[in-house]
Structures are given as structure tokens and as C-alpha cells.
Short mmCIF file of C-alpha atoms and ligand atoms in Angstrom, two decimals:
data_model
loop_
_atom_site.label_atom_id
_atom_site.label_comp_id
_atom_site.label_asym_id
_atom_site.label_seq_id
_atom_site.Cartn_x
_atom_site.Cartn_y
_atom_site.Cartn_z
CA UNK A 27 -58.86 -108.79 68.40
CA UNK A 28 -55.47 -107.90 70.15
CA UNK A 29 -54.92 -108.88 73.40
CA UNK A 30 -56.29 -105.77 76.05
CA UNK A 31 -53.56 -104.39 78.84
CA UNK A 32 -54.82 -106.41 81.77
CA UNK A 33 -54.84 -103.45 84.63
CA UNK A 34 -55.49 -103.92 88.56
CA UNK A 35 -56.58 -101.34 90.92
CA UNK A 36 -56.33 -101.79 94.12
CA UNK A 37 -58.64 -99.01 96.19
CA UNK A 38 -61.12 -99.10 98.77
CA UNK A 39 -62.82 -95.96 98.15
CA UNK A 40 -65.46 -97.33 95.90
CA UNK A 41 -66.86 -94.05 94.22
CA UNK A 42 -62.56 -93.29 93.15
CA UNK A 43 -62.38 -96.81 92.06
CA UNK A 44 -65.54 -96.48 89.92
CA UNK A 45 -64.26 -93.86 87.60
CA UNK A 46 -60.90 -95.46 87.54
CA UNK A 47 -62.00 -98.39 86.18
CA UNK A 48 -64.13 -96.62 83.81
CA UNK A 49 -61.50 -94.41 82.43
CA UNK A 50 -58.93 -97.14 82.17
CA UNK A 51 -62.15 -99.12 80.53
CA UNK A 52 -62.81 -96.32 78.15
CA UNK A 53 -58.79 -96.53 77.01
CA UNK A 54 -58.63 -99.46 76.31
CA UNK A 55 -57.86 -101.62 79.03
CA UNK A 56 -59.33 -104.88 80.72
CA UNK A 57 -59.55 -102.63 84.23
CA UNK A 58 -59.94 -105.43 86.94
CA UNK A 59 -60.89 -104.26 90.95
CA UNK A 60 -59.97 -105.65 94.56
CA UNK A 61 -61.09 -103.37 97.45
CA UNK A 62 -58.88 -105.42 100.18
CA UNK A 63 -54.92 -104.64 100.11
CA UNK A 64 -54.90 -108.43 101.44
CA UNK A 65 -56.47 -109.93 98.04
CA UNK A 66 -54.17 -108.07 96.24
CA UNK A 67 -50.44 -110.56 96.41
CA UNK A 68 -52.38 -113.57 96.04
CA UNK A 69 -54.16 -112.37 92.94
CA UNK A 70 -51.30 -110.64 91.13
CA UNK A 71 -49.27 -114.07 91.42
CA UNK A 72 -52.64 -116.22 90.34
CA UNK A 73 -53.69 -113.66 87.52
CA UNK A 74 -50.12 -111.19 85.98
CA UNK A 75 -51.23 -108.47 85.30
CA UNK A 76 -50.01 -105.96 83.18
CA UNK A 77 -49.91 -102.82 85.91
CA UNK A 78 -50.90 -101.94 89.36
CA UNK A 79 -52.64 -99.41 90.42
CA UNK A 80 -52.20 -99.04 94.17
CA UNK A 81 -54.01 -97.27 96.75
CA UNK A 82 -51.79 -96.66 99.77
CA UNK A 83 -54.38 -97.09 102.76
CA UNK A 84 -55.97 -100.16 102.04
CA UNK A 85 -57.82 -102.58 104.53
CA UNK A 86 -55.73 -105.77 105.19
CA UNK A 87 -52.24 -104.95 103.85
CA UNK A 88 -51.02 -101.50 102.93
CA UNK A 89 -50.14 -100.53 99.29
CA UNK A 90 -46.31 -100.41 100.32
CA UNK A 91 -46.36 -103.93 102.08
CA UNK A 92 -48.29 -105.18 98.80
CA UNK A 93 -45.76 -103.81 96.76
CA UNK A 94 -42.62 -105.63 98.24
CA UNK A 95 -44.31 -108.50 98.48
CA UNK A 96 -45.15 -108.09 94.84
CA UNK A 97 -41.54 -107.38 94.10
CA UNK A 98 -40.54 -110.64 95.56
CA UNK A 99 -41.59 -112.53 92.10
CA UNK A 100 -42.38 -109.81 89.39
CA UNK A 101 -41.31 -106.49 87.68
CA UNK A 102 -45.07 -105.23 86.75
CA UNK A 103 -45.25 -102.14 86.82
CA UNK A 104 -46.59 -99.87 89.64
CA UNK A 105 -48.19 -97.17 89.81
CA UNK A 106 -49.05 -95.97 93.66
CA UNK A 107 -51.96 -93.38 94.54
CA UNK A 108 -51.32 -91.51 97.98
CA UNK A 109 -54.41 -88.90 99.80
CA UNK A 110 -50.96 -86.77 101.12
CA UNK A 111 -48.38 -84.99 98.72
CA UNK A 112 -45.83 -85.25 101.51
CA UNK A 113 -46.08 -89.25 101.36
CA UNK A 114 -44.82 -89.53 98.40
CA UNK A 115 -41.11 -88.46 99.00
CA UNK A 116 -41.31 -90.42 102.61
CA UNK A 117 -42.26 -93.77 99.61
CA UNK A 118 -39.35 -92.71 97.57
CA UNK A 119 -37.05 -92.40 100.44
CA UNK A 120 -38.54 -95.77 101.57
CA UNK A 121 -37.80 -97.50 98.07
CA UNK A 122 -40.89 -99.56 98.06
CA UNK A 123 -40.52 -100.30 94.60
CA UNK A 124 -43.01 -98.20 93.04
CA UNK A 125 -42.44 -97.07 88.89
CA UNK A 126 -44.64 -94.01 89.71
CA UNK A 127 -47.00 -91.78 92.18
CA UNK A 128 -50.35 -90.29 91.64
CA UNK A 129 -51.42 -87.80 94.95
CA UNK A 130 -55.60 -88.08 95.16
CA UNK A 131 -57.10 -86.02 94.04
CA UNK A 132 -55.67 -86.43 90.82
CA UNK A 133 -57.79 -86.49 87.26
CA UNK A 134 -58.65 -89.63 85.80
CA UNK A 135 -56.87 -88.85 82.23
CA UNK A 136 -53.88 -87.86 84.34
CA UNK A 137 -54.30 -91.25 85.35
CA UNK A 138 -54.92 -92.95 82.63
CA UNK A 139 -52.14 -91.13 80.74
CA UNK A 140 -49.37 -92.16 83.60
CA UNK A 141 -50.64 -96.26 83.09
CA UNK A 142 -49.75 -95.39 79.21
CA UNK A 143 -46.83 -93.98 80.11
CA UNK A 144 -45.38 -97.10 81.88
CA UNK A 145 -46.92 -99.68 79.98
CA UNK A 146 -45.02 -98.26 76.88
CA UNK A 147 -41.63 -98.53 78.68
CA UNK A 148 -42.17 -101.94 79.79
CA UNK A 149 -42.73 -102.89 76.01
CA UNK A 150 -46.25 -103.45 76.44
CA UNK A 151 -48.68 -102.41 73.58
CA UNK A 152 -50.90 -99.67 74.26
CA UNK A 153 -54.39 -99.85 72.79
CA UNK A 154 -54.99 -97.06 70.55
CA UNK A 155 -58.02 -95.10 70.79
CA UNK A 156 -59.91 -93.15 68.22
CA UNK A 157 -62.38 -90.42 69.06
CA UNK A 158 -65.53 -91.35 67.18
CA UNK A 159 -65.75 -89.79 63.77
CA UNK A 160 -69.17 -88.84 64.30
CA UNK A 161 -70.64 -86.97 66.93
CA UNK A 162 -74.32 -86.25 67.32
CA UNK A 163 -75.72 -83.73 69.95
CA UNK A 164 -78.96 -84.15 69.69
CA UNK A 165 -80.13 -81.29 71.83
CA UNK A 166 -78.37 -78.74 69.68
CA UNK A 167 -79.69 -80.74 66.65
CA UNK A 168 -76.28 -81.17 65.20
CA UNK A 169 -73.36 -83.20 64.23
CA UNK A 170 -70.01 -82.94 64.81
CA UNK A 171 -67.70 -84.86 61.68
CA UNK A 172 -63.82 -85.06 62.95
CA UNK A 173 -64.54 -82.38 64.97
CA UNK A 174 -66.08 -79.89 62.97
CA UNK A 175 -69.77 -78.68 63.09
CA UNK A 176 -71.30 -79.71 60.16
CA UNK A 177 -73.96 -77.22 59.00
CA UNK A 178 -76.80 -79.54 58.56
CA UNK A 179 -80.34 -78.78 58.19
CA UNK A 180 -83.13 -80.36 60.17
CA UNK A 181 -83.71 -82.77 57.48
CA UNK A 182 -80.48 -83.64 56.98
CA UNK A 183 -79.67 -83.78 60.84
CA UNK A 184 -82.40 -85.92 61.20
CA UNK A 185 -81.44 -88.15 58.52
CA UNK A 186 -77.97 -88.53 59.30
CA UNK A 187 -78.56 -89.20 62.69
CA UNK A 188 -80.66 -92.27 61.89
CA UNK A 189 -78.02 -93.53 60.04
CA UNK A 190 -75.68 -92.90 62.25
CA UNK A 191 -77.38 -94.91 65.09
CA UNK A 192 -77.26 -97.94 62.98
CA UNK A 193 -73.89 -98.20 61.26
CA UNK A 194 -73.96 -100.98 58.73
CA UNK A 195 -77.72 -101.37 57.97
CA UNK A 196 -79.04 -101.08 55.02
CA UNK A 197 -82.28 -98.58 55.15
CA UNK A 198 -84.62 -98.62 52.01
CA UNK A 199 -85.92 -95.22 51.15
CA UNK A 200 -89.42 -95.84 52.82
CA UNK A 201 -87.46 -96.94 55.85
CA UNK A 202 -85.72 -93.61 55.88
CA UNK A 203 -88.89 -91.92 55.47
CA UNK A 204 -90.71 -93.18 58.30
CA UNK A 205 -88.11 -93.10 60.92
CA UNK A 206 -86.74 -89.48 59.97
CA UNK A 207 -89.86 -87.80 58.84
CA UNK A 208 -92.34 -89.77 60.49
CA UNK A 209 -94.07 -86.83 61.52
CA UNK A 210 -93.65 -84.65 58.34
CA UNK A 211 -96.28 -85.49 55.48
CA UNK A 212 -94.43 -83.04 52.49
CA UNK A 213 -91.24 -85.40 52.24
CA UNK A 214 -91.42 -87.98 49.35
CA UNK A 215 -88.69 -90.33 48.34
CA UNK A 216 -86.81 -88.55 45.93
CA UNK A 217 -86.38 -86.10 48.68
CA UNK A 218 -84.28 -88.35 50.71
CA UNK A 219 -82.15 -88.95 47.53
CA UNK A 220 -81.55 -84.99 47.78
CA UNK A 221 -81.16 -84.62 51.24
CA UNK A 222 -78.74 -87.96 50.97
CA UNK A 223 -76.58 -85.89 48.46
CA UNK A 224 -76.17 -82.62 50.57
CA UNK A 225 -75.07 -84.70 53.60
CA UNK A 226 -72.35 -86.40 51.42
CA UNK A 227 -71.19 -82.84 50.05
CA UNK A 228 -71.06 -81.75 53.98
CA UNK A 229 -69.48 -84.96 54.85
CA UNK A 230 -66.76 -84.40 52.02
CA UNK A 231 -66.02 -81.07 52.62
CA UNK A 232 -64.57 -82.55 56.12
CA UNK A 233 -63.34 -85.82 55.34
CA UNK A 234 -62.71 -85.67 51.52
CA UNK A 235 -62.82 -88.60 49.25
CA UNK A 236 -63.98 -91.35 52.11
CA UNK A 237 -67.61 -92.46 51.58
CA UNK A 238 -69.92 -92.77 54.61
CA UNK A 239 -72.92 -93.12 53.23
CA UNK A 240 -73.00 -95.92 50.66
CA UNK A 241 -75.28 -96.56 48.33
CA UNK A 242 -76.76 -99.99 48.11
CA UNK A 243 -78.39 -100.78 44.13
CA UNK A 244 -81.72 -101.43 44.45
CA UNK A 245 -81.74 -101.05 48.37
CA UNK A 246 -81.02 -97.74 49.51
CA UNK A 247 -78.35 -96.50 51.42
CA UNK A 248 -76.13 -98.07 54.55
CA UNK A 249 -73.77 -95.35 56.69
CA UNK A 250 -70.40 -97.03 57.48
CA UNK A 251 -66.89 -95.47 57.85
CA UNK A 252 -63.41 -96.74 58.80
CA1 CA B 13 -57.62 -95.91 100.88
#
């Protein structure tokens, strides 16, 4: 697996830290937390991390005194998050050293698009991340396939989503049976076999040649995509 963007965000508010980390999580990176601006030199020279995320209030040491003293042995990138608009051009003026400024509140994506940004000019590679392929909402009783409803019907959504919880497994018929129509008595096995070639025409009509639902000999069938 390649090596994850190693990430530190520095921020004493712990509910804005919290999604933060989650978001930067969710991209791709290895999202690591201090809550004290005095942690935060000490553990930057111990641990190199990738990018900063500073808050500028910060118990201990403030996110421009952490910054210098950062500056004093590495280039990492910086990204600094201020509560007041107007602080930011009083930082600039300052030249703290900062690559970038965020003013709270700001949107995590914004966020997690600015880290991207920098990371990508410093050379550093950028995980890539793929929405999933398939999408089940299971309170609408559908399924979403590269973004497009597929027009499924309640056999077939309930079929495909049990396959779709387990990608990779291999499901005999009778398997199928009981945990899609557990509760149905008029569904035999050659139905599955039917309903198992109307998802794959669905499926196709979105994604084209690329099986998803595989057929094992002798077995029955195992959901799997790229
Ligand atoms: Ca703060």
C-alpha cells in the first residue's frame, strides 16, 4: 500500500478538530491531532510530517510562534486557520511563514482541498480517491451505479444489495435465497438466476462490458468490481 500523507492539526476546539480529522481521514490522509500549541514544535521535529494544519489561538504557544519555530529546521508546509478575516492580512504582513490561510468557519472540503493543493506543490503524492461505484439507499430501496439510479425492482434491489454488502463472497443460490427472500415463499432458485441476469443488463447499461457479478461454476455467484 503507498505510503499515506502524514497530516497534523493543531486545534483546541475539539468538535472543529473532529471533523477535520475525519475529512482529511476520509481523503486519504494519516490525520494525526495535538490540542496544545506547546506539543506542537517538539512533535513536528520528533515525527515530519507532511503538512500543518494550524489553529492560531492555541493553549501554550500560539500558531504564529509555532510556526517560526517550525521554520527554524523545516519547509513543511503550512496551512494556518484564523476565527477573524482581518487576521489574516495582519499574518501576512507579519511573515510568519505560513503557505496558506483558512478563516473558521470554513468547510471541511474547502479544507481538505487547500491540504491537496499544497501537498501537490511540495511534490508530495496525493492519495486518490474514488467515490464508491455502488451506492445503496436503502430507505428509498435503491441503488445508485456511477451515479445513476438504477431502476431495480424489489427483488433485484434486494438481491443486489446482499451482494453488495459482501464484496468477494461467494453466495450459493440457497444462500441468496434465504438472505434476500427470506420472507417470500414464491421465489425458487431459478428465479435468482433471472433476477441475477436483469441486474447484470442494469449494471451494463451503466458501466458496459465490466462484470460485477461473477459467476462461480458450480457455486453461484460472487459481486466484485475494480
Ligand atoms: Ca483556538
Amino acid at each position: 500500500m503507498e505510503r499515506q500523507p502524514q497530516v497534523l492539526v493543531v486545534e483546541d476546539e475539539l468538535d472543529i478538530a473532529e471533523i477535520e480529522l475525519a475529512y482529511l481521514r476520509n481523503a486519504g490522509f494519516a490525520a494525526r491531532h495535538l490540542e496544545r500549541g506547546d506539543e506542537a514544535v517538539d512533535w513536528v521535529r520528533r515525527h515530519a510530517p507532511d503538512l500543518l494544519v494550524l489553529d492560531l489561538m492555541l493553549p501554550g504557544l500560539d500558531g504564529t510562534e509555532i510556526c517560526r519555530a517550525v521554520r527554524e529546521f523545516s519547509t513543511v508546509p503550512v496551512i494556518m486557520v484564523t476565527a477573524r478575516v482581518e487576521e489574516i492580512d495582519r499574518l501576512l504582513g507579519f511573515d510568519v511563514g505560513a503557505d496558506d490561510y483558512l478563516c473558521k468557519p470554513f468547510s471541511p472540503k474547502e479544507l481538505v482541498a487547500r491540504v491537496q493543493a499544497l501537498l501537490r506543490r511540495s511534490g508530495v503524492l496525493v492519495p486518490s480517491v474514488r467515490a464508491p461505484l455502488f451506492v445503496a439507499d436503502a430507505e428509498a430501496q435503491r441503488v445508485r451505479c456511477a451515479g445513476q439510479l438504477l431502476d431495480l425492482t424489489p427483488q433485484e434491489y434486494r438481491l443486489l444489495q446482499v451482494l453488495m454488502q459482501h464484496p468477494g463472497r461467494v453466495f450459493s443460490r440457497a444462500q441468496l435465497l434465504d438472505r434476500a427472500y427470506s420472507d417470500t415463499a414464491e421465489v425458487f432458485d431459478r428465479a435468482i438466476d433471472s433476477h441475477i441476469k436483469n441486474l447484470r443488463r442494469k449494471i451494463a447499461a451503466v458501466l458496459g462490458e465490466q462484470t460485477t457479478i461473477h459467476s462461480v461454476y458450480g457455486v453461484g455467484y460472487r459481486f466484485e468490481h475494480d
